[in-house]
Short mmCIF file of C-alpha atoms and ligand atoms in Angstrom, two decimals:
data_model
loop_
_atom_site.label_atom_id
_atom_site.label_comp_id
_atom_site.label_asym_id
_atom_site.label_seq_id
_atom_site.Cartn_x
_atom_site.Cartn_y
_atom_site.Cartn_z
CA UNK A 1 184.08 128.37 181.19
CA UNK A 2 181.58 127.73 178.39
CA UNK A 3 180.26 131.02 177.32
CA UNK A 4 182.59 133.01 175.11
CA UNK A 5 183.97 136.17 176.65
CA UNK A 6 181.99 138.49 174.36
CA UNK A 7 178.76 136.41 174.38
CA UNK A 8 175.71 138.60 173.67
CA UNK A 9 173.29 138.45 176.65
CA UNK A 10 170.09 140.41 176.38
CA UNK A 11 166.33 140.46 175.61
CA UNK A 12 163.97 141.00 172.79
CA UNK A 13 160.87 143.09 172.05
CA UNK A 14 158.80 143.93 169.08
CA UNK A 15 157.59 147.45 168.17
CA UNK A 16 153.85 146.55 167.82
CA UNK A 17 153.91 144.80 171.21
CA UNK A 18 155.53 147.56 173.31
CA UNK A 19 155.63 150.97 171.56
CA UNK A 20 152.05 152.17 171.57
CA UNK A 21 151.80 155.66 170.18
CA UNK A 22 149.98 153.97 167.17
CA UNK A 23 149.37 157.26 165.35
CA UNK A 24 152.04 159.48 166.78
CA UNK A 25 154.59 161.50 164.85
CA UNK A 26 153.15 160.51 161.48
CA UNK A 27 152.98 156.69 161.98
CA UNK A 28 150.55 154.84 159.69
CA UNK A 29 148.38 151.98 160.77
CA UNK A 30 149.70 148.45 160.59
CA UNK A 31 147.76 145.12 160.50
CA UNK A 32 148.40 144.87 164.31
CA UNK A 33 146.29 148.04 164.87
CA UNK A 34 143.22 146.18 163.56
CA UNK A 35 143.82 142.84 165.29
CA UNK A 36 142.42 143.47 168.75
CA UNK A 37 142.56 139.77 169.72
CA UNK A 38 145.75 138.82 167.79
CA UNK A 39 145.50 135.83 165.47
CA UNK A 40 142.71 134.50 167.72
CA UNK A 41 140.06 137.20 166.73
CA UNK A 42 138.57 139.21 163.91
CA UNK A 43 140.23 141.90 161.98
CA UNK A 44 138.42 145.25 162.48
CA UNK A 45 137.74 147.98 159.94
CA UNK A 46 139.52 150.57 162.10
CA UNK A 47 141.41 150.48 165.48
CA UNK A 48 139.13 149.77 168.32
CA UNK A 49 139.75 150.80 172.04
CA UNK A 50 139.94 147.23 173.21
CA UNK A 51 143.15 146.79 171.23
CA UNK A 52 145.86 146.90 173.92
CA UNK A 53 148.53 147.37 171.32
CA UNK A 54 147.45 150.88 170.60
CA UNK A 55 149.11 151.98 173.85
CA UNK A 56 151.26 148.82 174.40
CA UNK A 57 153.46 149.42 177.39
CA UNK A 58 154.15 153.02 176.12
CA UNK A 59 157.83 152.24 175.20
CA UNK A 60 157.54 154.95 172.65
CA UNK A 61 157.50 157.56 175.54
CA UNK A 62 159.33 155.46 178.20
CA UNK A 63 162.23 154.10 176.15
CA UNK A 64 164.79 155.87 178.29
CA UNK A 65 163.54 154.43 181.41
CA UNK A 66 163.21 150.99 179.90
CA UNK A 67 166.66 150.99 178.36
CA UNK A 68 168.06 152.05 181.73
CA UNK A 69 166.40 148.95 183.29
CA UNK A 70 167.95 146.74 180.72
CA UNK A 71 171.21 148.35 181.27
CA UNK A 72 170.92 147.79 184.95
CA UNK A 73 170.53 144.05 184.30
CA UNK A 74 173.87 144.30 182.31
CA UNK A 75 172.44 143.75 178.81
CA UNK A 76 175.00 143.44 176.07
CA UNK A 77 172.26 143.46 173.33
CA UNK A 78 168.82 144.58 172.94
CA UNK A 79 166.81 143.12 170.11
CA UNK A 80 163.89 145.32 168.99
CA UNK A 81 162.06 145.95 165.74
CA UNK A 82 161.41 149.01 163.81
CA UNK A 83 157.84 149.58 163.00
CA UNK A 84 157.85 149.81 159.23
CA UNK A 85 154.66 151.90 159.39
CA UNK A 86 156.60 154.67 161.34
CA UNK A 87 159.09 155.08 158.55
CA UNK A 88 156.78 154.56 155.47
CA UNK A 89 153.27 155.19 156.90
CA UNK A 90 151.51 153.87 153.76
CA UNK A 91 154.45 151.85 152.51
CA UNK A 92 154.62 153.26 149.05
CA UNK A 93 155.81 156.77 149.65
CA UNK A 94 158.81 158.05 147.80
CA UNK A 95 160.29 159.61 150.91
CA UNK A 96 160.39 158.25 154.50
CA UNK A 97 158.84 159.91 157.56
CA UNK A 98 161.68 161.78 159.24
CA UNK A 99 159.99 161.81 162.65
CA UNK A 100 159.87 158.00 162.57
CA UNK A 101 163.57 157.72 161.69
CA UNK A 102 164.43 160.22 164.45
CA UNK A 103 162.65 158.13 167.07
CA UNK A 104 164.88 155.06 166.26
CA UNK A 105 168.00 157.36 166.29
CA UNK A 106 167.12 158.13 169.88
CA UNK A 107 166.53 154.45 170.74
CA UNK A 108 169.77 153.41 169.24
CA UNK A 109 171.78 156.13 170.79
CA UNK A 110 170.24 155.46 174.13
CA UNK A 111 171.36 151.85 173.86
CA UNK A 112 174.81 152.79 172.82
CA UNK A 113 175.23 155.22 175.57
CA UNK A 114 174.78 152.29 178.07
CA UNK A 115 177.09 150.06 176.09
CA UNK A 116 174.20 147.95 174.71
CA UNK A 117 174.38 146.71 171.13
CA UNK A 118 171.12 147.25 169.18
CA UNK A 119 170.03 144.14 167.16
CA UNK A 120 167.17 145.19 164.86
CA UNK A 121 164.36 143.13 163.27
CA UNK A 122 163.10 144.82 160.04
CA UNK A 123 159.58 143.41 160.23
CA UNK A 124 158.34 141.83 163.35
CA UNK A 125 154.74 140.64 162.44
CA UNK A 126 154.03 144.31 161.19
CA UNK A 127 153.74 146.16 157.99
CA UNK A 128 151.80 149.19 156.78
CA UNK A 129 148.07 148.37 156.70
CA UNK A 130 147.71 150.20 153.42
CA UNK A 131 150.08 147.60 151.84
CA UNK A 132 147.99 144.78 153.43
CA UNK A 133 144.73 146.23 152.17
CA UNK A 134 145.93 147.34 148.78
CA UNK A 135 148.21 144.38 147.78
CA UNK A 136 147.05 141.56 150.21
CA UNK A 137 150.60 141.99 151.73
CA UNK A 138 153.30 139.77 150.46
CA UNK A 139 150.94 137.82 148.19
CA UNK A 140 151.78 140.64 145.71
CA UNK A 141 155.31 140.73 144.21
CA UNK A 142 155.01 144.52 144.32
CA UNK A 143 155.48 144.59 148.04
CA UNK A 144 159.03 143.25 147.73
CA UNK A 145 160.10 146.53 146.23
CA UNK A 146 158.44 148.49 149.03
CA UNK A 147 160.13 146.38 151.66
CA UNK A 148 163.46 146.73 150.03
CA UNK A 149 163.03 150.66 149.87
CA UNK A 150 162.29 150.52 153.67
CA UNK A 151 165.29 148.35 154.34
CA UNK A 152 167.59 150.53 152.32
CA UNK A 153 166.35 153.65 154.14
CA UNK A 154 167.02 152.16 157.59
CA UNK A 155 170.27 150.50 156.70
CA UNK A 156 171.62 153.68 155.38
CA UNK A 157 170.51 155.74 158.41
CA UNK A 158 171.76 153.36 161.08
CA UNK A 159 174.37 151.14 159.66
CA UNK A 160 177.26 153.03 161.45
CA UNK A 161 175.71 152.24 164.79
CA UNK A 162 173.96 148.80 164.29
CA UNK A 163 175.87 145.80 163.32
CA UNK A 164 173.30 143.06 163.75
CA UNK A 165 169.99 142.92 161.67
CA UNK A 166 167.28 140.34 161.13
CA UNK A 167 165.00 140.52 158.18
CA UNK A 168 161.59 138.93 159.06
CA UNK A 169 160.52 137.65 162.50
CA UNK A 170 159.69 133.99 162.44
CA UNK A 171 159.33 133.85 158.68
CA UNK A 172 157.97 130.36 158.64
CA UNK A 173 154.81 131.56 160.41
CA UNK A 174 153.67 132.94 157.24
CA UNK A 175 152.44 129.47 156.35
CA UNK A 176 150.49 129.40 159.68
CA UNK A 177 149.32 133.02 160.13
CA UNK A 178 149.68 134.68 156.77
CA UNK A 179 148.08 137.77 158.12
CA UNK A 180 150.58 138.28 160.90
CA UNK A 181 153.57 136.89 159.07
CA UNK A 182 153.05 138.50 155.57
CA UNK A 183 150.20 140.98 155.96
CA UNK A 184 147.82 138.87 153.86
CA UNK A 185 144.24 140.17 154.59
CA UNK A 186 142.40 137.54 152.79
CA UNK A 187 141.02 135.12 155.48
CA UNK A 188 143.28 132.05 155.97
CA UNK A 189 140.62 129.53 155.10
CA UNK A 190 140.24 131.24 151.74
CA UNK A 191 143.86 130.87 150.86
CA UNK A 192 145.38 128.06 148.91
CA UNK A 193 148.73 126.44 149.36
CA UNK A 194 149.77 128.28 146.26
CA UNK A 195 148.88 131.64 147.90
CA UNK A 196 150.78 130.94 151.10
CA UNK A 197 153.93 129.49 149.52
CA UNK A 198 154.03 132.23 146.95
CA UNK A 199 153.72 134.93 149.61
CA UNK A 200 156.52 133.14 151.65
CA UNK A 201 158.62 133.19 148.40
CA UNK A 202 158.22 136.85 147.91
CA UNK A 203 159.41 137.30 151.52
CA UNK A 204 162.37 135.06 150.93
CA UNK A 205 163.32 137.17 147.88
CA UNK A 206 162.73 140.46 149.88
CA UNK A 207 164.95 139.14 152.69
CA UNK A 208 167.71 138.19 150.24
CA UNK A 209 167.51 141.37 148.40
CA UNK A 210 167.67 143.37 151.69
CA UNK A 211 170.76 141.39 152.58
CA UNK A 212 172.46 142.25 149.23
CA UNK A 213 171.69 145.94 149.90
CA UNK A 214 173.06 145.82 153.34
CA UNK A 215 176.36 144.43 152.15
CA UNK A 216 176.56 147.05 149.48
CA UNK A 217 175.99 149.80 152.01
CA UNK A 218 178.31 148.47 154.61
CA UNK A 219 179.84 144.96 154.47
CA UNK A 220 180.47 144.95 158.18
CA UNK A 221 176.76 144.68 158.89
CA UNK A 222 175.70 141.12 159.89
CA UNK A 223 172.43 139.80 158.60
CA UNK A 224 170.42 136.94 159.98
CA UNK A 225 167.28 135.08 159.32
CA UNK A 226 164.79 134.34 161.97
CA UNK A 227 162.48 131.31 162.30
CA UNK A 228 160.25 129.73 164.95
CA UNK A 229 162.13 126.74 165.80
CA UNK A 230 160.34 124.14 167.76
CA UNK A 231 162.18 120.93 167.05
CA UNK A 232 159.79 118.02 166.03
CA UNK A 233 159.71 114.99 168.19
CA UNK A 234 157.89 111.86 167.10
CA UNK A 235 155.20 110.59 169.41
CA UNK A 236 156.39 107.09 169.24
CA UNK A 237 159.24 105.17 167.46
CA UNK A 238 156.76 103.79 164.98
CA UNK A 239 158.30 104.30 161.50
CA UNK A 240 155.26 106.27 160.43
CA UNK A 241 155.67 108.68 163.37
CA UNK A 242 159.40 109.10 162.54
CA UNK A 243 158.55 109.81 158.95
CA UNK A 244 155.95 112.44 160.03
CA UNK A 245 158.55 113.97 162.34
CA UNK A 246 161.08 114.28 159.43
CA UNK A 247 158.62 115.83 157.02
CA UNK A 248 157.27 118.26 159.65
CA UNK A 249 160.94 119.32 160.39
CA UNK A 250 161.51 119.89 156.74
CA UNK A 251 158.72 122.63 156.77
CA UNK A 252 160.89 124.53 159.23
CA UNK A 253 164.17 123.83 157.51
CA UNK A 254 162.77 124.95 154.19
CA UNK A 255 162.99 128.57 155.19
CA UNK A 256 166.41 128.42 156.91
CA UNK A 257 167.83 126.35 153.90
CA UNK A 258 167.07 129.08 151.37
CA UNK A 259 168.49 131.79 153.61
CA UNK A 260 171.72 129.75 154.12
CA UNK A 261 172.32 128.21 150.78
CA UNK A 262 170.56 130.54 148.30
CA UNK A 263 168.37 127.95 146.86
CA UNK A 264 165.35 125.80 147.67
CA UNK A 265 166.18 122.37 149.18
CA UNK A 266 165.65 119.08 147.29
CA UNK A 267 162.42 118.28 149.15
CA UNK A 268 160.77 121.64 148.20
CA UNK A 269 159.34 119.89 145.01
CA UNK A 270 157.56 117.32 147.18
CA UNK A 271 156.34 120.09 149.61
CA UNK A 272 155.03 122.01 146.69
CA UNK A 273 153.34 119.06 145.03
CA UNK A 274 151.59 117.95 148.22
CA UNK A 275 150.30 121.53 148.68
CA UNK A 276 149.18 122.05 145.03
CA UNK A 277 151.87 124.72 144.56
CA UNK A 278 153.37 125.83 141.21
CA UNK A 279 155.76 128.43 142.48
CA UNK A 280 156.47 131.34 140.28
CA UNK A 281 160.24 131.98 140.51
CA UNK A 282 161.80 134.38 138.01
CA UNK A 283 165.46 134.31 136.92
CA UNK A 284 165.94 137.55 138.90
CA UNK A 285 164.57 135.84 142.02
CA UNK A 286 167.02 132.99 141.65
CA UNK A 287 169.95 135.49 141.33
CA UNK A 288 168.75 137.46 144.42
CA UNK A 289 168.25 134.38 146.65
CA UNK A 290 172.09 133.77 146.40
CA UNK A 291 172.53 136.56 148.84
CA UNK A 292 172.74 134.36 151.86
CA UNK A 293 172.75 135.27 155.57
CA UNK A 294 175.69 135.59 157.90
CA UNK A 295 173.97 133.88 160.79
CA UNK A 296 170.76 132.00 161.84
CA UNK A 297 168.59 133.29 164.60
CA UNK A 298 165.58 131.62 166.01
CA UNK A 299 162.98 131.61 168.76
CA UNK A 300 162.70 128.59 170.93
CA UNK A 301 159.86 128.22 173.45
CA UNK A 302 159.39 124.35 173.48
CA UNK A 303 159.69 121.22 171.26
CA UNK A 304 156.67 120.06 169.22
CA UNK A 305 155.38 116.50 169.31
CA UNK A 306 153.89 115.10 166.11
CA UNK A 307 152.42 111.74 165.00
CA UNK A 308 151.08 110.12 161.75
CA UNK A 309 147.68 109.82 163.26
CA UNK A 310 147.22 112.87 165.66
CA UNK A 311 143.57 112.11 166.23
CA UNK A 312 144.71 109.35 168.72
CA UNK A 313 146.43 111.93 171.07
CA UNK A 314 145.59 115.03 172.99
CA UNK A 315 146.82 118.38 171.81
CA UNK A 316 149.15 120.47 173.90
CA UNK A 317 148.49 124.09 174.39
CA UNK A 318 150.69 126.68 172.71
CA UNK A 319 150.80 130.05 170.92
CA UNK A 320 150.96 129.81 167.18
CA UNK A 321 152.60 126.43 166.70
CA UNK A 322 150.97 123.60 168.71
CA UNK A 323 151.87 120.04 169.00
CA UNK A 324 150.67 116.92 170.82
CA UNK A 325 150.88 116.69 174.60
CA UNK A 326 154.25 115.34 175.68
CA UNK A 327 154.03 113.24 178.72
CA UNK A 328 157.71 113.58 179.56
CA UNK A 329 157.93 117.36 180.10
CA UNK A 330 156.60 119.87 182.60
CA UNK A 331 154.01 122.59 181.72
CA UNK A 332 153.60 126.30 182.38
CA UNK A 333 150.90 128.37 183.87
CA UNK A 334 149.22 128.48 180.46
CA UNK A 335 149.80 124.75 180.06
CA UNK A 336 152.45 125.22 177.40
CA UNK A 337 155.20 122.46 177.36
CA UNK A 338 158.58 123.30 178.94
CA UNK A 339 161.47 121.35 177.46
CA UNK A 340 165.06 122.87 178.12
CA UNK A 341 166.78 119.82 176.55
CA UNK A 342 164.96 120.86 173.23
CA UNK A 343 167.18 123.91 173.05
CA UNK A 344 170.32 121.85 173.17
CA UNK A 345 168.81 119.59 170.54
CA UNK A 346 167.81 122.39 168.12
CA UNK A 347 171.10 124.23 168.48
CA UNK A 348 172.97 121.06 167.54
CA UNK A 349 170.54 120.22 164.77
CA UNK A 350 170.73 123.62 163.12
CA UNK A 351 174.53 123.87 163.43
CA UNK A 352 174.93 120.51 162.02
CA UNK A 353 172.64 121.17 159.06
CA UNK A 354 173.54 124.70 158.17
CA UNK A 355 177.05 125.43 159.59
CA UNK A 356 176.30 129.00 160.53
CA UNK A 357 176.69 130.88 163.72
CA UNK A 358 173.54 130.76 165.87
CA UNK A 359 171.80 133.36 167.91
CA UNK A 360 168.93 132.55 170.21
CA UNK A 361 166.58 135.40 169.47
CA UNK A 362 163.66 134.49 171.78
CA UNK A 363 163.15 132.20 174.74
CA UNK A 364 160.82 132.62 177.68
CA UNK A 365 157.80 131.65 179.81
CA UNK A 366 154.53 133.45 179.89
CA UNK A 367 152.57 133.51 183.24
CA UNK A 368 149.65 135.19 184.92
CA UNK A 369 151.27 137.46 187.64
CA UNK A 370 150.26 139.90 190.20
CA UNK A 371 152.35 142.35 192.27
CA UNK A 372 153.06 141.60 195.83
CA UNK A 373 154.11 143.98 198.64
CA UNK A 374 157.50 143.22 200.22
CA UNK A 375 159.85 145.05 202.42
CA UNK A 376 161.77 146.25 199.37
CA UNK A 377 158.56 147.36 197.65
CA UNK A 378 156.22 145.85 195.07
CA UNK A 379 157.50 142.86 193.09
CA UNK A 380 156.62 139.49 191.61
CA UNK A 381 158.06 136.31 193.07
CA UNK A 382 158.60 134.55 189.70
CA UNK A 383 160.69 131.67 190.74
CA UNK A 384 159.26 129.58 187.89
CA UNK A 385 160.70 132.03 185.35
CA UNK A 386 164.08 131.88 187.00
CA UNK A 387 163.87 128.07 186.92
CA UNK A 388 162.87 128.27 183.14
CA UNK A 389 165.68 130.43 182.07
CA UNK A 390 168.20 128.55 184.28
CA UNK A 391 167.27 125.25 182.51
CA UNK A 392 167.47 126.73 179.07
CA UNK A 393 170.70 128.56 179.52
CA UNK A 394 172.19 125.44 181.05
CA UNK A 395 171.02 123.59 177.94
CA UNK A 396 172.57 126.28 175.60
CA UNK A 397 175.81 125.85 177.62
CA UNK A 398 175.78 122.15 176.90
CA UNK A 399 175.27 122.83 173.22
CA UNK A 400 178.19 125.13 173.43
CA UNK A 401 180.27 122.38 174.93
CA UNK A 402 179.11 120.15 172.19
CA UNK A 403 180.88 122.49 169.80
CA UNK A 404 177.97 124.55 168.59
CA UNK A 405 178.73 128.19 167.73
CA UNK A 406 176.23 130.35 169.65
CA UNK A 407 176.99 133.95 170.03
CA UNK A 408 173.95 135.44 171.83
CA UNK A 409 170.74 134.84 173.84
CA UNK A 410 168.00 137.27 174.08
CA UNK A 411 165.02 136.34 176.35
CA UNK A 412 161.62 137.18 175.07
CA UNK A 413 159.94 140.28 176.52
CA UNK A 414 162.34 141.44 179.36
CA UNK A 415 159.89 144.03 180.08
CA UNK A 416 156.35 142.80 180.08
CA UNK A 417 154.56 143.38 176.77
CA UNK A 418 151.26 142.60 174.83
CA UNK A 419 151.19 139.16 173.51
CA UNK A 420 151.44 138.44 169.80
CA UNK A 421 149.11 135.42 169.43
CA UNK A 422 146.20 136.69 171.55
CA UNK A 423 147.01 140.39 172.19
CA UNK A 424 146.61 140.01 175.89
CA UNK A 425 148.76 141.64 178.56
CA UNK A 426 148.09 139.08 181.22
CA UNK A 427 150.47 136.57 179.77
CA UNK A 428 153.75 138.19 181.12
CA UNK A 429 157.24 137.10 180.08
CA UNK A 430 159.28 140.03 181.67
CA UNK A 431 161.99 140.41 184.37
CA UNK A 432 160.23 143.74 184.69
CA UNK A 433 156.48 144.01 185.53
CA UNK A 434 154.36 146.68 183.77
CA UNK A 435 151.20 147.91 185.59
CA UNK A 436 148.83 147.51 182.84
CA UNK A 437 145.62 145.23 183.05
CA UNK A 438 143.51 143.58 180.44
CA UNK A 439 140.73 146.13 180.79
CA UNK A 440 143.29 148.76 179.81
CA UNK A 441 143.68 150.21 183.31
CA UNK A 442 146.91 150.66 185.15
CA UNK A 443 149.62 153.22 185.68
CA UNK A 444 152.19 151.68 183.26
CA UNK A 445 154.73 151.94 186.04
CA UNK A 446 157.53 149.42 185.93
CA UNK A 447 158.47 147.07 188.82
CA UNK A 448 161.52 144.63 189.16
CA UNK A 449 160.48 141.03 189.58
CA UNK A 450 162.66 138.65 191.43
CA UNK A 451 164.02 137.30 188.15
CA UNK A 452 165.51 140.80 187.56
CA UNK A 453 168.45 140.34 189.92
CA UNK A 454 168.89 136.78 188.96
CA UNK A 455 169.31 137.61 185.28
CA UNK A 456 171.65 140.50 186.30
CA UNK A 457 173.84 137.97 188.08
CA UNK A 458 173.83 135.55 185.15
CA UNK A 459 175.05 138.24 182.83
CA UNK A 460 177.66 139.62 185.34
CA UNK A 461 179.14 136.18 185.71
CA UNK A 462 178.84 135.39 182.00
CA UNK A 463 176.62 132.45 182.57
CA UNK A 464 178.73 130.85 185.42
CA UNK A 465 176.22 131.66 188.13
CA UNK A 466 172.83 130.16 187.18
C1 LIG B 1 156.90 134.65 169.38
C2 LIG B 1 156.82 135.99 168.60
O1 LIG B 1 156.33 133.76 168.44
O2 LIG B 1 156.50 134.42 170.44
C3 LIG B 1 156.69 137.09 169.66
O3 LIG B 1 158.04 136.26 167.81
C4 LIG B 1 155.69 136.59 170.70
O4 LIG B 1 156.25 138.21 168.99
C5 LIG B 1 156.19 135.40 171.41
O5 LIG B 1 155.28 137.62 171.55
C6 LIG B 1 155.33 134.85 172.61
O6 LIG B 1 154.05 134.72 172.07
P1 LIG B 1 152.82 135.32 172.72
O7 LIG B 1 151.64 135.08 171.89
O8 LIG B 1 152.62 134.72 174.06
O9 LIG B 1 153.10 136.76 172.87
#
């Protein structure tokens, strides 16, 4: 029996991708409310009706029904994010929005009433739009204080009921999509390396400061970092491809290293030099960074192939982080690579490098799906999803047998939600289908897919029956 007895099985969602109710109960706008096509489209002046996130999957009104479905699958943990813009609608207010806080009281209590532990992400690709517009998001040092004010508010409110917290979702994505990752409104092609690394530094300080505050409020709270963790593979064993692989891997490790050791790694100087960066780090920053995390969480969708000369090869499809086409793996409906073995690889790699407990915060496969009528009612026959999770859970089990300390696994989007990269609803990840279409039509009714009962069995058997 490989999985520990108290292993945290569950799933993960993000406020901006499922809640909807984008102006309800005093919520302010976030950058997501003006990104109708995700990172693949323009930013609009004001919310536009084609932005599917404004209604999302209506979790704001259906959280009871949704959490009951998660409970029926036997979830031990539910990872969700708090919309910062519900708590501080502009971001700079002296007092929080009580109605926003009351909503998450209800969500947390609902989880607990089913025996589900909440695991909360403080900022999942979302912050008040006012801070994005006024300060260019985390490009400004000032935003650190606003983030910390928000973190303190929610820690004080929920610490007695929520043990596990993550600071920023996929913090390393700030270098790839500064708008989504750090609320930077200046178009990406106008940003220098200096701008992006400095914004990331401000986030790292904000993350460490939040960790410090959490421990002061309640030392039993467990704080984790979160990074998008596609392990890098070299296209060939040519020494220059190996070196490219190592350097690319360091760009990911950079963020985890700071979170785990409290200082920048030795190769940071090289990275900064290559990107023309002269990082402003104050003495206070250095002190704050020493507040390290308790655990590492990460998302894993697939590995990423790199080469010294990428022009010789074809690119693979992918969300935010794309690599080269790997001829040795299979591909999803969206032509994204599928590589379960890569999960065993990255788990071993991260444990070996950072010696912290690991939590798989996201893993899943997006597909175009339609409901079919069966004798039991409407469903989706998603055998490919079962195969995907089976392969990845088996790989995680091998990593545990290798000796890696993994304490939980949350599948991405257990109930269909709007995608982050392209803001589409047609790319579905769930065990539960939501009746909503790309043109905004649909009843928003929920239907169990075939994978629902499969995942339920996996959890009930603590991973023995895959
Ligand atoms: C991760 C994000 O990068 O990938 C999620 O943390 C996102 O927010 C998930 O939804 C899947 O990506 P997408 O673009 O298909 O939704």
